[in-house]
GROMACS .gro file of C-alpha atoms in nm:
model
  161
    1GLU     CA    1   0.000   0.000   0.000
    2THR     CA    2   0.286   0.238   0.070
    3ILE     CA    3   0.629   0.269  -0.083
    4VAL     CA    4   0.919   0.423   0.106
    5PHE     CA    5   1.215   0.578  -0.073
    6ARG     CA    6   1.499   0.635   0.171
    7TRP     CA    7   1.859   0.737   0.160
    8SER     CA    8   2.148   0.758   0.400
    9GLU     CA    9   2.125   1.006   0.684
   10SER     CA   10   2.475   1.120   0.590
   11THR     CA   11   2.356   1.233   0.245
   12LYS     CA   12   2.396   1.610   0.237
   13ILE     CA   13   2.107   1.768   0.051
   14ASP     CA   14   2.256   2.114   0.037
   15TRP     CA   15   2.136   2.227  -0.304
   16LYS     CA   16   1.842   2.451  -0.398
   17ASN     CA   17   1.503   2.303  -0.484
   18PRO     CA   18   1.575   1.937  -0.394
   19VAL     CA   19   1.340   1.677  -0.539
   20LEU     CA   20   1.293   1.302  -0.551
   21VAL     CA   21   1.226   1.181  -0.905
   22ILE     CA   22   1.061   0.852  -0.997
   23ASN     CA   23   1.100   0.740  -1.360
   24ASP     CA   24   0.953   0.463  -1.571
   25ALA     CA   25   1.268   0.261  -1.651
   26THR     CA   26   1.135   0.161  -1.993
   27THR     CA   27   1.064   0.512  -2.123
   28ASN     CA   28   1.284   0.705  -1.877
   29GLU     CA   29   0.991   0.946  -1.839
   30ALA     CA   30   0.942   1.111  -1.500
   31MET     CA   31   0.630   0.976  -1.332
   32LYS     CA   32   0.663   1.182  -1.016
   33VAL     CA   33   0.874   1.478  -0.912
   34GLN     CA   34   0.834   1.535  -0.539
   35PRO     CA   35   0.989   1.837  -0.364
   36ILE     CA   36   1.175   1.732  -0.049
   37ALA     CA   37   1.314   1.912   0.254
   38ALA     CA   38   1.690   1.954   0.280
   39ASN     CA   39   1.699   1.745   0.598
   40ALA     CA   40   1.475   1.466   0.467
   41THR     CA   41   1.600   1.107   0.462
   42ARG     CA   42   1.291   0.944   0.314
   43VAL     CA   43   0.968   1.003   0.126
   44ILE     CA   44   0.659   0.784   0.160
   45PHE     CA   45   0.397   0.749  -0.112
   46PHE     CA   46   0.075   0.556  -0.145
   47ALA     CA   47   0.148   0.307  -0.424
   48GLN     CA   48  -0.165   0.385  -0.624
   49GLU     CA   49  -0.080   0.758  -0.629
   50LEU     CA   50   0.234   0.676  -0.830
   51GLY     CA   51   0.060   0.462  -1.091
   52LEU     CA   52   0.307   0.177  -1.051
   53VAL     CA   53   0.196  -0.149  -1.208
   54PRO     CA   54   0.276  -0.511  -1.119
   55GLY     CA   55   0.575  -0.628  -1.321
   56GLY     CA   56   0.679  -0.268  -1.393
   57LYS     CA   57   1.040  -0.150  -1.377
   58TYR     CA   58   1.127   0.191  -1.241
   59ASN     CA   59   1.411   0.395  -1.099
   60TRP     CA   60   1.446   0.686  -0.866
   61HIS     CA   61   1.705   0.950  -0.785
   62LEU     CA   62   1.753   1.270  -0.593
   63GLY     CA   63   1.779   1.584  -0.797
   64MET     CA   64   1.769   1.960  -0.810
   65LYS     CA   65   1.492   2.139  -0.995
   66GLN     CA   66   1.621   2.422  -1.213
   67GLY     CA   67   1.324   2.580  -1.385
   68LYS     CA   68   1.173   2.304  -1.600
   69GLU     CA   69   1.491   2.094  -1.591
   70ILE     CA   70   1.604   1.853  -1.322
   71ALA     CA   71   1.972   1.792  -1.253
   72ILE     CA   72   2.045   1.443  -1.120
   73LYS     CA   73   2.226   1.451  -0.787
   74GLY     CA   74   2.374   1.112  -0.705
   75ALA     CA   75   2.299   0.760  -0.819
   76LEU     CA   76   2.001   0.621  -1.006
   77PHE     CA   77   1.836   0.341  -0.807
   78PRO     CA   78   1.637   0.077  -0.997
   79PHE     CA   79   1.333  -0.092  -0.844
   80ARG     CA   80   1.042  -0.295  -0.965
   81ILE     CA   81   0.696  -0.399  -0.858
   82LEU     CA   82   0.648  -0.773  -0.832
   83SER     CA   83   0.420  -0.924  -1.093
   84GLU     CA   84   0.124  -1.131  -0.976
   85SER     CA   85   0.313  -1.454  -1.048
   86GLU     CA   86   0.620  -1.331  -0.857
   87LYS     CA   87   0.398  -1.231  -0.567
   88ALA     CA   88   0.245  -1.579  -0.566
   89LYS     CA   89   0.594  -1.736  -0.565
   90LEU     CA   90   0.702  -1.506  -0.280
   91ASP     CA   91   0.394  -1.599  -0.079
   92GLY     CA   92   0.464  -1.968  -0.148
   93ASP     CA   93   0.824  -1.938  -0.029
   94VAL     CA   94   0.716  -1.758   0.290
   95ALA     CA   95   0.453  -2.026   0.352
   96ALA     CA   96   0.718  -2.296   0.299
   97VAL     CA   97   0.933  -2.140   0.573
   98GLU     CA   98   0.630  -2.127   0.802
   99SER     CA   99   0.553  -2.492   0.731
  100LEU     CA  100   0.897  -2.596   0.854
  101GLY     CA  101   0.784  -2.528   1.211
  102LEU     CA  102   1.119  -2.378   1.309
  103SER     CA  103   1.147  -2.309   1.681
  104SER     CA  104   1.431  -2.060   1.630
  105PRO     CA  105   1.318  -1.710   1.535
  106GLU     CA  106   1.674  -1.647   1.414
  107ALA     CA  107   1.659  -1.936   1.166
  108LYS     CA  108   1.317  -1.827   1.044
  109GLY     CA  109   1.438  -1.466   1.008
  110PHE     CA  110   1.750  -1.577   0.823
  111LEU     CA  111   1.546  -1.778   0.572
  112ASN     CA  112   1.296  -1.495   0.527
  113GLY     CA  113   1.586  -1.256   0.466
  114GLN     CA  114   1.711  -1.491   0.193
  115ILE     CA  115   1.365  -1.496   0.035
  116SER     CA  116   1.353  -1.116   0.037
  117TYR     CA  117   1.691  -1.107  -0.139
  118LYS     CA  118   1.576  -1.362  -0.397
  119PHE     CA  119   1.290  -1.131  -0.499
  120GLY     CA  120   1.496  -0.810  -0.487
  121LEU     CA  121   1.322  -0.684  -0.174
  122TYR     CA  122   1.642  -0.544  -0.027
  123HIS     CA  123   1.482  -0.307   0.221
  124GLN     CA  124   1.270  -0.588   0.361
  125MET     CA  125   1.579  -0.811   0.369
  126VAL     CA  126   1.777  -0.557   0.571
  127GLU     CA  127   1.485  -0.489   0.808
  128THR     CA  128   1.452  -0.865   0.867
  129LEU     CA  129   1.823  -0.934   0.918
  130LYS     CA  130   1.935  -0.628   1.115
  131PRO     CA  131   1.781  -0.738   1.448
  132LEU     CA  132   1.937  -1.082   1.400
  133TYR     CA  133   2.278  -0.927   1.346
  134ASP     CA  134   2.239  -0.690   1.641
  135ALA     CA  135   2.167  -0.989   1.866
  136SER     CA  136   2.428  -1.231   1.729
  137LYS     CA  137   2.698  -1.032   1.545
  138SER     CA  138   2.704  -1.324   1.300
  139ALA     CA  139   2.961  -1.284   1.021
  140SER     CA  140   2.729  -1.441   0.762
  141ILE     CA  141   2.444  -1.206   0.848
  142LYS     CA  142   2.689  -0.915   0.844
  143ARG     CA  143   2.786  -1.002   0.485
  144LEU     CA  144   2.421  -1.023   0.382
  145LEU     CA  145   2.354  -0.682   0.537
  146LEU     CA  146   2.647  -0.541   0.340
  147VAL     CA  147   2.499  -0.675   0.016
  148GLY     CA  148   2.146  -0.557   0.098
  149ASN     CA  149   2.257  -0.207   0.193
  150MET     CA  150   2.480  -0.181  -0.114
  151ARG     CA  151   2.189  -0.287  -0.336
  152MET     CA  152   1.984  -0.006  -0.185
  153GLY     CA  153   2.270   0.241  -0.228
  154LEU     CA  154   2.287   0.319   0.142
  155MET     CA  155   2.597   0.448   0.313
  156GLU     CA  156   2.512   0.220   0.605
  157ALA     CA  157   2.674  -0.055   0.397
  158GLU     CA  158   3.012   0.064   0.526
  159LYS     CA  159   2.920  -0.054   0.877
  160TYR     CA  160   2.906  -0.411   0.750
  161ARG     CA  161   3.237  -0.430   0.560
   0.00000   0.00000   0.00000
């Protein structure tokens, strides 16, 4: 229902007229140009307000609005919306983990983090694995957090090197 675009808290948005831009990756046309505050670290949208479709491929970036033009500031981050068949596969994988009857929440979380990675749900992967790492300081989870944060383009990745 909602989509969160977030970036590192260390990102300095010190330019005039900062915006978050969401493009259709196929046409590279801007679908949404949202003004943001200089101290913002995320923007939340209702999915239907963006017109994103299942199976669609998109990208987003921070930018600076200069009249009718937008200058890209930083990296371009690709994302996609799962198709109905991908969503069904994701739900099936999550149900398969549930059916294992694991007594360890860490094991269940680790597997669910792997499923999130498989489907490119890097934010969900990091949110699932971070509490596990905080509790265990596991080297394997640390490496997965590095990959997930790098995929999202977050500076927090450096903490997991």
